[in-house]
Amino acid sequence: MNIAYIGMAAALGLSALGSALGTGVAGQAAVGAWKKCYAEGKQAPFIMTAFAGAPLTQTIYGFLLMNFIASAWKAGTIDQALSFGIGIFGGLAIGASAFFQGKVAAASSDALGATGKGTANYFIVIGVIETVALFSLVFCMLLLSAAAK
């Protein structure tokens, strides 16, 4: 058994799991906020669709990480254990970012639906959480690069 491939799969799988959970939570909240808006005769903000979809980007980061691990593995610059570790811990960090981004996006939908205000502020917080996933991807890439030397 080659655990390097488990690391590659984990990078994508754990990131995608976080995205699925995050979009699920955010999507449920967007639907609930729209329902409240309709029930109160208010306009339902379409921008909540962006809140619901925000955690999807972490799947892309997981895919990229998987490919970077695969490239390093094929080049022979990293061993099985490092491939496994980077995939597991990188995928977990990216997936956790997606999940918590979904929770913040859910709260954002609720707040925007109730007040109609604060959209920019909500996106700033969602963006800060996105940065955790980006940092995780970049730091994992740096580790792959450092191991190659």
CSV table of C-alpha atoms in Angstrom, one decimal:
chain,number,residue,atom,x,y,z
A,1,MET,CA,0.0,0.0,0.0
A,2,ASN,CA,1.3,3.5,-0.9
A,3,ILE,CA,0.1,6.0,1.7
A,4,ALA,CA,1.2,8.9,-0.6
A,5,TYR,CA,-1.9,8.3,-2.6
A,6,ILE,CA,-4.0,8.4,0.6
A,7,GLY,CA,-2.5,11.9,1.3
A,8,MET,CA,-3.4,13.0,-2.2
A,9,ALA,CA,-7.0,11.8,-1.9
A,10,ALA,CA,-7.3,13.3,1.6
A,11,ALA,CA,-6.2,16.7,0.3
A,12,LEU,CA,-9.1,16.8,-2.0
A,13,GLY,CA,-11.6,14.7,0.0
A,14,LEU,CA,-11.3,16.6,3.3
A,15,SER,CA,-11.4,20.0,1.5
A,16,ALA,CA,-14.5,18.9,-0.5
A,17,LEU,CA,-16.1,17.6,2.7
A,18,GLY,CA,-15.6,21.0,4.4
A,19,SER,CA,-17.1,22.7,1.3
A,20,ALA,CA,-20.1,20.4,1.3
A,21,LEU,CA,-20.8,21.0,4.9
A,22,GLY,CA,-20.2,24.7,4.7
A,23,THR,CA,-22.4,25.2,1.6
A,24,GLY,CA,-25.1,23.0,3.2
A,25,VAL,CA,-25.2,25.1,6.3
A,26,ALA,CA,-25.0,28.4,4.4
A,27,GLY,CA,-27.6,27.3,1.8
A,28,GLN,CA,-30.1,26.3,4.5
A,29,ALA,CA,-29.7,29.7,6.2
A,30,ALA,CA,-30.2,31.5,2.9
A,31,VAL,CA,-33.4,29.6,2.1
A,32,GLY,CA,-34.7,30.4,5.7
A,33,ALA,CA,-33.8,34.1,5.3
A,34,TRP,CA,-35.5,34.3,2.0
A,35,LYS,CA,-38.6,32.6,3.5
A,36,LYS,CA,-38.7,35.3,6.2
A,37,CYS,CA,-38.3,38.1,3.7
A,38,TYR,CA,-41.2,36.7,1.5
A,39,ALA,CA,-43.4,36.2,4.6
A,40,GLU,CA,-42.8,39.8,5.6
A,41,GLY,CA,-43.3,41.1,2.1
A,42,LYS,CA,-39.7,42.3,1.8
A,43,GLN,CA,-37.4,41.9,-1.2
A,44,ALA,CA,-35.3,38.7,-0.8
A,45,PRO,CA,-31.6,39.6,-1.5
A,46,PHE,CA,-30.1,37.5,-4.2
A,47,ILE,CA,-26.6,38.1,-2.8
A,48,MET,CA,-27.3,35.4,-0.3
A,49,THR,CA,-26.6,33.0,-3.1
A,50,ALA,CA,-23.0,34.2,-3.0
A,51,PHE,CA,-23.0,33.6,0.8
A,52,ALA,CA,-24.2,30.0,0.2
A,53,GLY,CA,-21.5,29.4,-2.5
A,54,ALA,CA,-18.6,30.9,-0.7
A,55,PRO,CA,-17.2,27.6,0.8
A,56,LEU,CA,-17.0,26.0,-2.7
A,57,THR,CA,-13.6,27.6,-3.4
A,58,GLN,CA,-11.9,25.4,-0.8
A,59,THR,CA,-12.6,22.4,-3.0
A,60,ILE,CA,-10.5,24.0,-5.7
A,61,TYR,CA,-7.7,24.6,-3.1
A,62,GLY,CA,-7.9,20.9,-2.2
A,63,PHE,CA,-7.7,19.9,-5.8
A,64,LEU,CA,-4.7,22.2,-6.3
A,65,LEU,CA,-3.0,20.7,-3.2
A,66,MET,CA,-3.7,17.2,-4.4
A,67,ASN,CA,-2.0,18.1,-7.7
A,68,PHE,CA,1.0,19.7,-6.0
A,69,ILE,CA,1.5,16.6,-3.8
A,70,ALA,CA,1.2,14.3,-6.8
A,71,SER,CA,3.7,16.4,-8.8
A,72,ALA,CA,6.2,16.3,-5.9
A,73,TRP,CA,5.6,12.6,-5.4
A,74,LYS,CA,6.1,11.8,-9.1
A,75,ALA,CA,9.3,13.9,-9.2
A,76,GLY,CA,10.6,11.9,-6.3
A,77,THR,CA,11.2,15.0,-4.1
A,78,ILE,CA,9.0,13.8,-1.2
A,79,ASP,CA,8.4,10.5,0.5
A,80,GLN,CA,5.2,8.7,1.3
A,81,ALA,CA,4.9,9.9,4.9
A,82,LEU,CA,5.3,13.6,3.9
A,83,SER,CA,2.7,13.1,1.1
A,84,PHE,CA,0.3,11.5,3.6
A,85,GLY,CA,0.9,14.2,6.3
A,86,ILE,CA,0.6,17.2,4.0
A,87,GLY,CA,-2.6,15.7,2.4
A,88,ILE,CA,-4.2,15.0,5.7
A,89,PHE,CA,-3.3,18.1,7.6
A,90,GLY,CA,-3.6,20.5,4.6
A,91,GLY,CA,-7.0,19.0,3.7
A,92,LEU,CA,-8.2,19.3,7.3
A,93,ALA,CA,-7.2,22.9,7.5
A,94,ILE,CA,-8.8,23.8,4.2
A,95,GLY,CA,-11.9,21.8,5.0
A,96,ALA,CA,-12.3,23.4,8.4
A,97,SER,CA,-12.0,26.8,6.8
A,98,ALA,CA,-14.8,25.9,4.4
A,99,PHE,CA,-17.1,24.6,7.2
A,100,PHE,CA,-16.6,27.7,9.4
A,101,GLN,CA,-17.0,29.9,6.4
A,102,GLY,CA,-20.3,28.3,5.8
A,103,LYS,CA,-21.4,29.0,9.4
A,104,VAL,CA,-20.4,32.6,9.1
A,105,ALA,CA,-22.2,32.8,5.7
A,106,ALA,CA,-25.3,31.3,7.4
A,107,ALA,CA,-25.2,34.0,10.1
A,108,SER,CA,-24.7,36.6,7.3
A,109,SER,CA,-27.8,35.5,5.5
A,110,ASP,CA,-29.8,35.6,8.7
A,111,ALA,CA,-28.5,39.1,9.5
A,112,LEU,CA,-29.0,40.4,5.9
A,113,GLY,CA,-32.5,39.0,5.7
A,114,ALA,CA,-33.5,40.6,9.0
A,115,THR,CA,-31.9,44.0,8.4
A,116,GLY,CA,-31.1,44.4,4.7
A,117,LYS,CA,-27.8,45.9,5.8
A,118,GLY,CA,-24.2,45.0,6.3
A,119,THR,CA,-23.5,43.1,3.1
A,120,ALA,CA,-19.9,44.4,2.7
A,121,ASN,CA,-19.1,43.7,6.4
A,122,TYR,CA,-20.3,40.1,6.0
A,123,PHE,CA,-18.2,39.5,2.9
A,124,ILE,CA,-15.1,40.9,4.7
A,125,VAL,CA,-15.5,38.3,7.5
A,126,ILE,CA,-16.2,35.6,4.9
A,127,GLY,CA,-13.0,36.7,3.1
A,128,VAL,CA,-11.0,36.6,6.3
A,129,ILE,CA,-12.0,32.9,6.8
A,130,GLU,CA,-11.2,32.3,3.1
A,131,THR,CA,-7.7,33.5,3.8
A,132,VAL,CA,-7.1,30.6,6.3
A,133,ALA,CA,-7.6,28.2,3.4
A,134,LEU,CA,-5.3,30.2,1.1
A,135,PHE,CA,-2.6,30.3,3.8
A,136,SER,CA,-3.0,26.6,4.3
A,137,LEU,CA,-2.5,25.9,0.6
A,138,VAL,CA,0.4,28.2,0.3
A,139,PHE,CA,2.2,26.9,3.4
A,140,CYS,CA,1.7,23.3,2.3
A,141,MET,CA,3.2,24.3,-1.1
A,142,LEU,CA,6.2,25.9,0.7
A,143,LEU,CA,6.7,22.7,2.7
A,144,LEU,CA,6.6,20.7,-0.5
A,145,SER,CA,9.2,23.0,-2.0
A,146,ALA,CA,11.4,23.0,1.1
A,147,ALA,CA,11.3,19.2,1.2
A,148,ALA,CA,12.6,19.1,-2.4
A,149,LYS,CA,15.8,20.8,-1.5
